[in-house]
XYZ file of C-alpha atoms in Angstrom:
85
model
C 9.048 -0.212 2.182
C 9.576 -1.133 5.826
C 9.232 1.057 8.975
C 11.188 0.642 12.085
C 8.246 2.073 14.064
C 4.683 2.713 13.539
C 4.846 6.167 14.511
C 3.730 7.554 11.109
C 0.830 4.969 10.942
C -0.206 5.797 14.557
C -0.158 9.584 13.755
C -2.260 8.970 10.595
C -4.735 6.863 12.341
C -5.251 9.360 15.131
C -5.822 12.208 12.496
C -8.233 10.091 10.621
C -10.268 9.140 13.693
C -10.493 12.813 14.681
C -11.173 14.095 10.991
C -12.985 11.141 9.354
C -11.403 11.825 6.000
C -8.003 12.062 4.364
C -6.462 13.081 1.094
C -4.728 10.533 -1.275
C -2.157 12.648 -3.055
C 0.247 11.372 -5.709
C 3.817 12.665 -5.508
C 6.931 12.617 -7.869
C 10.127 11.622 -6.113
C 13.468 12.765 -7.771
C 16.725 11.778 -6.225
C 17.113 12.955 -2.626
C 14.880 16.127 -3.127
C 11.680 16.688 -1.206
C 8.727 15.019 -3.046
C 6.608 17.100 -5.427
C 2.953 16.631 -4.271
C 0.400 16.797 -7.061
C -2.334 18.430 -5.055
C -4.647 19.059 -7.855
C -4.848 15.175 -8.340
C -5.871 14.411 -4.694
C -8.653 12.265 -3.882
C -10.732 12.942 -0.803
C -11.446 9.703 0.927
C -13.882 9.175 3.854
C -13.598 5.360 4.262
C -10.646 3.341 5.529
C -10.197 -0.284 5.726
C -7.479 -1.734 7.908
C -6.318 -5.391 8.095
C -3.358 -7.859 7.866
C -2.186 -8.550 4.396
C -1.709 -12.000 5.287
C -5.460 -12.253 5.862
C -6.342 -11.279 2.273
C -7.348 -13.876 -0.212
C -5.055 -13.887 -3.406
C -8.143 -12.850 -5.454
C -8.907 -9.805 -3.370
C -8.056 -6.635 -5.522
C -6.107 -5.103 -2.394
C -3.604 -7.971 -2.600
C -2.298 -6.715 -5.656
C -0.650 -4.002 -3.544
C 1.499 -6.531 -1.630
C 4.774 -7.852 -2.286
C 4.517 -11.583 -2.857
C 7.540 -13.895 -2.457
C 8.805 -14.847 -5.975
C 8.310 -18.494 -6.486
C 11.597 -20.529 -6.784
C 12.674 -21.924 -10.163
C 12.232 -25.378 -8.665
C 8.569 -24.807 -7.650
C 7.854 -23.069 -10.859
C 9.168 -26.180 -12.809
C 7.353 -28.664 -10.618
C 4.090 -26.803 -11.333
C 4.640 -26.622 -14.992
C 2.585 -28.969 -17.472
C 5.042 -28.175 -20.275
C 6.713 -30.654 -22.746
C 8.481 -33.536 -21.070
C 6.410 -33.573 -17.814
C-alpha cells in the first residue's frame, strides 16, 4: 500500500503526540463497502517506534511486515547447493 501524500501519517503522528496513545483496531474489508471495525478487539498502545524500513536488520521482527523484493530465478539458482552444483 503506497500513499501519494503523508497526510494520514502526519495527522496520526500529531494526534499521537497530543494524546500519547492510540488504538490498534482490526477491520474486515469487503468489496468497496466501508470497513467493519472490530472495536472489541482493539489494543490500546502507549508506545510508538518510527523508523525507516531500510534500516531494519533482516532478523528484526518488524521486518516481517515489509515487502521484500522477490529473488530472481537466476539469483535463487546461483545460491542453490542442490545436485549438479
